[in-house]
Structures are given as structure tokens and as C-alpha cells.
Coordinates of C-alpha atoms and ligand atoms in Angstrom, one line a residue:
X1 CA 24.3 -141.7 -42.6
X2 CA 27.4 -140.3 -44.0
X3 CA 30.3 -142.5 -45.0
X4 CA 33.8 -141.2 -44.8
X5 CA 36.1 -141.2 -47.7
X6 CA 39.2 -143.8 -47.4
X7 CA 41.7 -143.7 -49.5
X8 CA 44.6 -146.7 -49.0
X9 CA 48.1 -147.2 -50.1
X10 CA 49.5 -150.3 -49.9
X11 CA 53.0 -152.3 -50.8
X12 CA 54.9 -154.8 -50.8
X13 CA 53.8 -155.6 -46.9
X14 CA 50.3 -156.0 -47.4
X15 CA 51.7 -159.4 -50.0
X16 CA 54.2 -160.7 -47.2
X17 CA 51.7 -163.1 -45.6
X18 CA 51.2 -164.3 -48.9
X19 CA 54.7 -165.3 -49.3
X20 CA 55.8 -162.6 -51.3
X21 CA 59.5 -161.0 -50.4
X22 CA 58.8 -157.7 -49.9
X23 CA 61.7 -155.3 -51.0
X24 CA 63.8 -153.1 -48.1
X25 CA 63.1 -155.2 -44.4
X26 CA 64.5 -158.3 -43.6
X27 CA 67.4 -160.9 -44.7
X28 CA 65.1 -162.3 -47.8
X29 CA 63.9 -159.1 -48.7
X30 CA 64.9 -158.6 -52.2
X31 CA 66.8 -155.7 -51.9
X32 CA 68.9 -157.6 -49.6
X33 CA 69.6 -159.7 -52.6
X34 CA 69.9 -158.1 -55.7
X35 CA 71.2 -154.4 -56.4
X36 CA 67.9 -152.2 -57.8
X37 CA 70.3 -150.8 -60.0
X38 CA 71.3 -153.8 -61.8
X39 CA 68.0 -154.7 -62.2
X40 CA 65.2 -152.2 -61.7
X41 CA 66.2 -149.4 -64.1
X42 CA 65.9 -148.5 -67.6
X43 CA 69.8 -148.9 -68.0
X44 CA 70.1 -152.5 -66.6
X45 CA 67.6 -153.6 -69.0
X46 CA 69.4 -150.8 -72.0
X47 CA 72.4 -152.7 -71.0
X48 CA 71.4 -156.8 -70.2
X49 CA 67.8 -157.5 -71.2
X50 CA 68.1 -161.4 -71.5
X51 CA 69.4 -161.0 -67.7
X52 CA 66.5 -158.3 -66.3
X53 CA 63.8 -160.5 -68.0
X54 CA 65.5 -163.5 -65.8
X55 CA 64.6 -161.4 -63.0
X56 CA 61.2 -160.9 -64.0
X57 CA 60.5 -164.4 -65.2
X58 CA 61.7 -165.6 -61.9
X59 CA 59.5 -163.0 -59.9
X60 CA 56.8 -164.4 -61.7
X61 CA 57.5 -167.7 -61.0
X62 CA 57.5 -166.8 -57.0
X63 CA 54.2 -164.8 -57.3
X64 CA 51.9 -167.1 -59.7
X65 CA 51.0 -169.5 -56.7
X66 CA 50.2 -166.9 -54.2
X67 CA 46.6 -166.0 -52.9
X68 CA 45.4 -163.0 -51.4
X69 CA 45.4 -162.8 -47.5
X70 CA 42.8 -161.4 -45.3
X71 CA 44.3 -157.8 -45.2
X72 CA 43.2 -158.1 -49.3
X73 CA 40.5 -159.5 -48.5
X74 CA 39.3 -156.8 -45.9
X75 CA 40.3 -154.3 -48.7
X76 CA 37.6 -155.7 -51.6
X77 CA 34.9 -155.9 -48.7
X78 CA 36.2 -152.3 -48.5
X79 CA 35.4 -151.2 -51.8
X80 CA 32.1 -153.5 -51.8
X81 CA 30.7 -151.4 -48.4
X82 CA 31.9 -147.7 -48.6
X83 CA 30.8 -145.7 -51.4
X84 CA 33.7 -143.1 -51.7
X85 CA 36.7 -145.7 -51.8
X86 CA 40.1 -145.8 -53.7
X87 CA 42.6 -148.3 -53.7
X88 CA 46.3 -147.1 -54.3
X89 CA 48.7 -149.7 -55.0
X90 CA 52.3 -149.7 -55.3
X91 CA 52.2 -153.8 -55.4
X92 CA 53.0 -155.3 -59.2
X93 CA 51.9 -158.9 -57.9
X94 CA 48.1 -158.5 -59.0
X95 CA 46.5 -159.9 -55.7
X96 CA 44.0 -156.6 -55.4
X97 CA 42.8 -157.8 -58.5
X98 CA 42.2 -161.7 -57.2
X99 CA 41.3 -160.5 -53.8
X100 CA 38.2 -159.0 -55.8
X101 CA 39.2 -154.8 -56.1
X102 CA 38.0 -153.6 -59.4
X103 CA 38.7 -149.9 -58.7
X104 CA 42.6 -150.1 -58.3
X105 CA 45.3 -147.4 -59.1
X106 CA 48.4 -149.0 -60.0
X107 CA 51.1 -146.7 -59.1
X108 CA 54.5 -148.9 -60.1
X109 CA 53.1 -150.9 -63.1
X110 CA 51.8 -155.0 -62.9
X111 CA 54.2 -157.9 -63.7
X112 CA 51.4 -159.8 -65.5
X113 CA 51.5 -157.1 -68.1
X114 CA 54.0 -156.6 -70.8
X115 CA 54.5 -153.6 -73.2
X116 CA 56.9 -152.9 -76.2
X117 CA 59.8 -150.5 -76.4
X118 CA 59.1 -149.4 -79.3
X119 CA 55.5 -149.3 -80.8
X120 CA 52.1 -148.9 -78.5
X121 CA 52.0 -152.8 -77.9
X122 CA 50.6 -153.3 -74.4
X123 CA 49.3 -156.9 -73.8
X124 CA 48.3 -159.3 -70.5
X125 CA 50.6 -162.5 -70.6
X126 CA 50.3 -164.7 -67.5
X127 CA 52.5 -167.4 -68.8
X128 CA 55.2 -168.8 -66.6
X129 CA 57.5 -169.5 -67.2
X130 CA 57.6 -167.4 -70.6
X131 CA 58.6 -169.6 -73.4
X132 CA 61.3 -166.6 -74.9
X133 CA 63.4 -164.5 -72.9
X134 CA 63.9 -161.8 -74.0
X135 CA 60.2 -161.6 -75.4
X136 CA 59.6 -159.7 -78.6
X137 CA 56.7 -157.5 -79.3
X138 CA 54.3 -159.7 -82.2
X139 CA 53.4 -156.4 -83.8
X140 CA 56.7 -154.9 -84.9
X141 CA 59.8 -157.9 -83.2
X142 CA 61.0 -154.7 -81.2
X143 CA 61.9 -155.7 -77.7
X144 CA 58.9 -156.3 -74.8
X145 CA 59.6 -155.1 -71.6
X146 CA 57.4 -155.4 -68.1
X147 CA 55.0 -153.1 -67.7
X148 CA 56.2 -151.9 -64.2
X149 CA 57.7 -148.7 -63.7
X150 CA 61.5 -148.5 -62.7
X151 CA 63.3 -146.1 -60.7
X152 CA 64.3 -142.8 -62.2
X153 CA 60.8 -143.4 -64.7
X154 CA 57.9 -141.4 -64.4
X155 CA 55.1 -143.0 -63.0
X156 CA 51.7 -142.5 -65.6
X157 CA 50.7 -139.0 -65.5
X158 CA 47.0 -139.5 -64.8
X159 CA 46.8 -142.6 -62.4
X160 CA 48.9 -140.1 -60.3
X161 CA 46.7 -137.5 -60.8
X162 CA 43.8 -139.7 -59.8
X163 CA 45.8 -140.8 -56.8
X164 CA 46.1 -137.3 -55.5
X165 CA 42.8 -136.5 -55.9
X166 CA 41.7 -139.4 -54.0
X167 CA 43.8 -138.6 -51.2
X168 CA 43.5 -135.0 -51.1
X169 CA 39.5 -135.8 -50.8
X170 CA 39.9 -138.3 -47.8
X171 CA 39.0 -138.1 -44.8
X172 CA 40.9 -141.2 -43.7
X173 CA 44.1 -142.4 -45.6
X174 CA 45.2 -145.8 -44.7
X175 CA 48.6 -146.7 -45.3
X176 CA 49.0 -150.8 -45.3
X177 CA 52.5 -152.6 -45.2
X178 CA 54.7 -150.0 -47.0
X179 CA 58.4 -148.3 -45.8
X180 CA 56.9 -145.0 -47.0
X181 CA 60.7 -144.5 -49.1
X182 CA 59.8 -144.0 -52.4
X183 CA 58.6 -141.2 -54.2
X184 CA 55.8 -139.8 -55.2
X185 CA 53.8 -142.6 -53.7
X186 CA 55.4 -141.8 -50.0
X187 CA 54.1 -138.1 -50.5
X188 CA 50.2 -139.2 -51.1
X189 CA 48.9 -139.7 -47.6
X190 CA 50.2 -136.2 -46.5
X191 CA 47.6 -134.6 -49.0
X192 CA 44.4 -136.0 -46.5
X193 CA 46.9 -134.5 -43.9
X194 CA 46.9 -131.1 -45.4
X195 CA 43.7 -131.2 -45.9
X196 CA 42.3 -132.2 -42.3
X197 CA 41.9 -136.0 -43.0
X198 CA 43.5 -138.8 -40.5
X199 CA 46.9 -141.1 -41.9
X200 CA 46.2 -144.6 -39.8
X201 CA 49.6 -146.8 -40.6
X202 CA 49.2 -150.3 -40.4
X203 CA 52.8 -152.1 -40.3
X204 CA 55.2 -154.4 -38.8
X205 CA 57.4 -151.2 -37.8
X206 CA 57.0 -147.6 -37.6
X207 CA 58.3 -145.5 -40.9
X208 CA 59.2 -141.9 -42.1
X209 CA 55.6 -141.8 -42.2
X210 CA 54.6 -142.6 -38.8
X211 CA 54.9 -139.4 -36.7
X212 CA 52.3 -138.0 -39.5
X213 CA 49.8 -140.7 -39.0
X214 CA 47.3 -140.3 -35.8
X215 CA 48.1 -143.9 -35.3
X216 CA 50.8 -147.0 -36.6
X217 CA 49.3 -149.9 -36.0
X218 CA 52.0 -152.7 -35.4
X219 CA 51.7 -156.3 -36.5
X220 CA 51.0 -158.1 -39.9
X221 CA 48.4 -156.6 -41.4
X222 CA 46.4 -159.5 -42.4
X223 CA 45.6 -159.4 -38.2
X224 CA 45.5 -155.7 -37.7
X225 CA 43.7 -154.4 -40.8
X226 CA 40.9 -157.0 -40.5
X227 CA 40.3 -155.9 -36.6
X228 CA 40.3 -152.0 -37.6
X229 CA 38.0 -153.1 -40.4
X230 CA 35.4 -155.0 -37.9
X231 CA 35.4 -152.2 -35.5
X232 CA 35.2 -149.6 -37.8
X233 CA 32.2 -151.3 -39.4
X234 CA 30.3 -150.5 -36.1
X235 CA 30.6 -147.4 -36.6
X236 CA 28.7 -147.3 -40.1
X237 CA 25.6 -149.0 -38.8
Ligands
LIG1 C1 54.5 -155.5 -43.2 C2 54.3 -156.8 -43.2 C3 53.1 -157.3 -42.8 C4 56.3 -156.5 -43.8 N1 52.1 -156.5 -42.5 N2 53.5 -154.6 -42.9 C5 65.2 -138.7 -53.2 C6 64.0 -138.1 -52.7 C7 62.9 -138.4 -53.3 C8 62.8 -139.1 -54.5 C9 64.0 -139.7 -54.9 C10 65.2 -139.4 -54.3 N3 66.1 -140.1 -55.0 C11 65.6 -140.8 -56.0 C12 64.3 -140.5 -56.0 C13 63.3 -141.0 -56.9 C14 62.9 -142.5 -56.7 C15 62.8 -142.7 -55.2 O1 61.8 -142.5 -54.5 N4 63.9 -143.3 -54.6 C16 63.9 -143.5 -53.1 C17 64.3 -144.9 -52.9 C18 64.8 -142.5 -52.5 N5 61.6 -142.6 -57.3 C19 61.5 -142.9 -58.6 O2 62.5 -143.1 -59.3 C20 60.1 -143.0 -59.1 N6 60.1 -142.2 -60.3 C21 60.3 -140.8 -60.3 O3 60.6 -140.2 -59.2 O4 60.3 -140.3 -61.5 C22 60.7 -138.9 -61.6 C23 60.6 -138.6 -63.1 C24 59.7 -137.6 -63.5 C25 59.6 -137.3 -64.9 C26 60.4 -138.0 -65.8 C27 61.3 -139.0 -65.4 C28 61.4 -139.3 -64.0 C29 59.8 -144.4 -59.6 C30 59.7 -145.3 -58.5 C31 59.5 -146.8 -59.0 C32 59.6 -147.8 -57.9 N7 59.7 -149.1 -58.5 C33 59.8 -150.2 -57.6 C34 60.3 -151.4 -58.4 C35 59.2 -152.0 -59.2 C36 59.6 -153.1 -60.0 C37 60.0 -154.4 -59.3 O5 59.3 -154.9 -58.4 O6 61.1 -154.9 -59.6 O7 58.6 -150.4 -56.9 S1 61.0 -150.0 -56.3 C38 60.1 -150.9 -55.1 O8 59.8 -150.0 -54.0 C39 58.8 -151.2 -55.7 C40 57.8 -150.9 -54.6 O9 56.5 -150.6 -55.2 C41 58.4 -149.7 -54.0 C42 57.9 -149.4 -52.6 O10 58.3 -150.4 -51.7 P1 57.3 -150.9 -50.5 O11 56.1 -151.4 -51.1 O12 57.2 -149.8 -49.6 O13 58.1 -152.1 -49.9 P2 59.3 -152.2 -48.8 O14 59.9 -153.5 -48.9 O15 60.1 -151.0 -48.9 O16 58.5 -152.1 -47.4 C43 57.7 -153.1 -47.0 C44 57.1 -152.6 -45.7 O17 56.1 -153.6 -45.3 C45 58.1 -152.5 -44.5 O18 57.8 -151.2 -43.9 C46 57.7 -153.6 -43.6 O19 57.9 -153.3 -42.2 C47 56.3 -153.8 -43.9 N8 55.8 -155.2 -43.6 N9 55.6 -157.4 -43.6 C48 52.4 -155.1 -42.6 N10 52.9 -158.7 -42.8
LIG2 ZN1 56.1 -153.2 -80.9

């Protein structure tokens, strides 16, 4: 039997049933809240660092007591059963990872990782709350920053590349709890389109990207995904 290739980007929805504000939809979103641009850029944090680590060390309060849902869940049985699979992930919370994915391409960065501004200092630090704000790198004092990626940065050249590879290869690209608005991660599911592959959405809403996708699946994906998954499964027997 021949397995298909599956490629999946997810974001911030795919974290909302485990509590996690997602960024652009709805009153507690966190867009809704904060301006990106005071926080999410290199200049907020050139200008304010003590007040963009805030930020951070708050996020990371919020997201330390959350546990992956059954649409993460369905996504490590995922890469456990099908041998061509690659998980895209725009999500800086790390629930892939406790969900059980080992194989994960993480397109905007991870809060539980910190880097330096100045030397090649790249370390885990789970701590929370952090006991310095702003933290300083323990190699050269320089200023630590999160090792996520903000808007106007480029994302890292080769998990990119490895991205659009995956999805130019698929023959199914699933596309789980994301508005399909930023760029370049909105662009990866049209390469399985261009190539002859199927976009299947899963989402509470349709998006930019849903009169691309053969079918939008609306609902929480913790339901939805699950449900494709089962049926699906029937078909690989
Ligand atoms: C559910 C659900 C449930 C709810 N079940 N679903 C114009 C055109 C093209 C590009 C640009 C442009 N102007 C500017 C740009 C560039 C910019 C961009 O794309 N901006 C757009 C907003 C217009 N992109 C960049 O700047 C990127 N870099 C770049 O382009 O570099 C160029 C460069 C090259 C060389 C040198 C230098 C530069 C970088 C983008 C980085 C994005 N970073 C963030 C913040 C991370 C840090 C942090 O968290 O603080 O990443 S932004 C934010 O958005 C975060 C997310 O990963 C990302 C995507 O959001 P996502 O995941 O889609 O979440 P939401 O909230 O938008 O959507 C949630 C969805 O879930 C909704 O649809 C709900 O309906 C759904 N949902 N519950 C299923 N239960
Ligand atoms: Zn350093």
C-alpha cells in the first residue's frame, strides 16, 4: 500500500482549546490587546526591552500550564503512522513537542528558547517567571532576546527551505487553526496546489486560503481533525 504524503501547517488555532489566545479572531485575541508593533518587532524591543520581555514573561506565564488537545494529539499519531509526514508550525507555545512530534519545523521561533543579541548564545530556559528581566546572555552580559521571530525578520533560511520542500512534495496539505495572513507561511500550502496535491482547511472560519483548499472544515479542530483523522485511517488499511 502506498501512503500519501501530508504536509500540515498549523497556528495559533490548533492551541485555542488549550487555552491559549490565539492572535487576530476574537475580543481576547491578543491582537485585540496589544499593538504588534509595540511589541513584536525588532524596534520595540531596540527601543523598550525591560517592557517586550514583560510581554514575553507574561506569555510564558499563560502557556506553561497548558496541555496539548486532541487535534495535537491526532497530529503525533500522525507522524507515528504515515511514513512521509512533516509538521509545519507557526505556534511558539511548544505543545507539538509535548503532544509527542519529534519532526517539527518551527517557522516563527519557540518562547521556551532564548538567544543573545550579540554573540551565538542560544539556550532552552523554561523558567517562569524568569528571575531577571531583561535577561543577559551568561557568555558575553550582551542582552538575551526570545528566540521567536518578529515581524519584518527573516524567518531561518533553511527550516523554510525544508518547509517548501515538504509541501511542494505533498500530496495532501493540511492547514489547522491558522488566518492564513502572514507571510511566507500563508504561501506554503499553495506549493501541493501547484503541484497537483489537495489543501484540506480545518478552522472555526473560512480564510484567504479557503477558496484554494478542496475543503474548510468548520469547527474546533480538536473535533474536526480527530474525525478526518479516524476516517482517513480507513482508508490506509
Ligand atoms: C481555530 C480555533 C479552533 C480559533 N480550531 N481553528 C504584505 C504582504 C505579504 C507580507 C507582508 C506584507 N506586509 C508585511 C509583510 C510581512 C509580514 C506579514 O506577513 N505581515 C502580514 C500581517 C501582512 N511577515 C513578516 O514580517 C515575516 N518576515 C518576513 O516577511 O521577512 C522578510 C525579510 C526577508 C529578509 C530579511 C528581512 C526580512 C515574519 C513574520 C513573523 C510572525 N510573527 C508572529 C509573532 C510571533 C511572536 C509572538 O507570538 O509574539 O507570529 S505574528 C503572529 O501571527 C505569530 C503567528 O505565528 C502568526 C500567524 O498567526 P496565526 O497562527 O494564523 O494566528 P491567528 O490568530 O491569526 O489565527 C488563528 C486562526 O485560528 C483563526 O483563523 C481562527 O478562526 C482559528 N481558530 N480557534 C481551529 N479551536
Ligand atoms: Zn552573548
Amino acid at each position: 500500500m502506498t501512503f500519501p504524503k501530508i504536509a500540515v501547517l498549523t497556528g495559533a488555532g490548533v492551541s485555542k482549546g488549550s487555552g491559549i489566545a490565539t492572535y487576530r479572531d476574537g475580543a481576547d485575541s491578543l491582537w485585540n490587546n496589544y499593538h504588534p508593533q509595540d511589541l513584536a518587532t525588532p524596534e520595540a524591543f531596540a527601543r523598550d526591552p525591560k517592557l517586550v520581555w514583560e510581554f514575553y514573561d507574561w506569555r510564558r506565564r499563560m502557556m506553561a500550564p497548558a496541555k496539548p488537545n486532541a487535534a495535537h494529539l491526532t497530529l503525533a499519531e500522525m507522524e507515528a503512522v504515515l511514513p512521509d509526514f512533516t509538521l509545519v508550525t507557526q505556534n511558539i507555545d511548544g505543545l507539538h513537542r509535548e503532544a509527542g512530534n519529534r519532526n517539527i519545523l518551527y517557522l516563527h521561533g519557540d518562547i521556551w528558547s532564548v538567544r543573545c543579541t550579540e554573540c551565538d548564545y542560544r539556550a532552552e530556559d523554561r523558567r517562569v517567571p524568569l528571575p531577571e528581566l531583561p535577561p543577559t546572555c551568561p557568555r558575553c552580559g550582551a542582552l538575551l532576546r526570545p528566540d521567536i521571530v518578529w515581524f519584518g525578520e527573516a524567518l531561518d533560511p533553511a527550516t523554510l527551505y525544508r518547509a517548501e520542500q515538504a509541501f511542494s512534495q505533498a500530496d495532501i496539505a493540511l492547514v489547522v487553526g491558522t488566518s492564513a495572513v502572514v507571510y511566507p507561511a500563508a504561501f506554503l500550502p499553495h506549493y501541493t496546489r501547484e503541484k497537483g496535491g489537495r489543501i484540506i482547511e480545518f478552522n472555526m472560519e473560512k480564510t484567504p486560503l479557503s477558496r484554494y483548499a478542496a475543503e474548510t472544515l468548520l469547527g474546533p479542530a480538536e473535533e474536526t481533525l480527530p474525525a478526518w483523522w479516524e476516517e482517513f485511517k480507513k482508508q490506509l488499511v
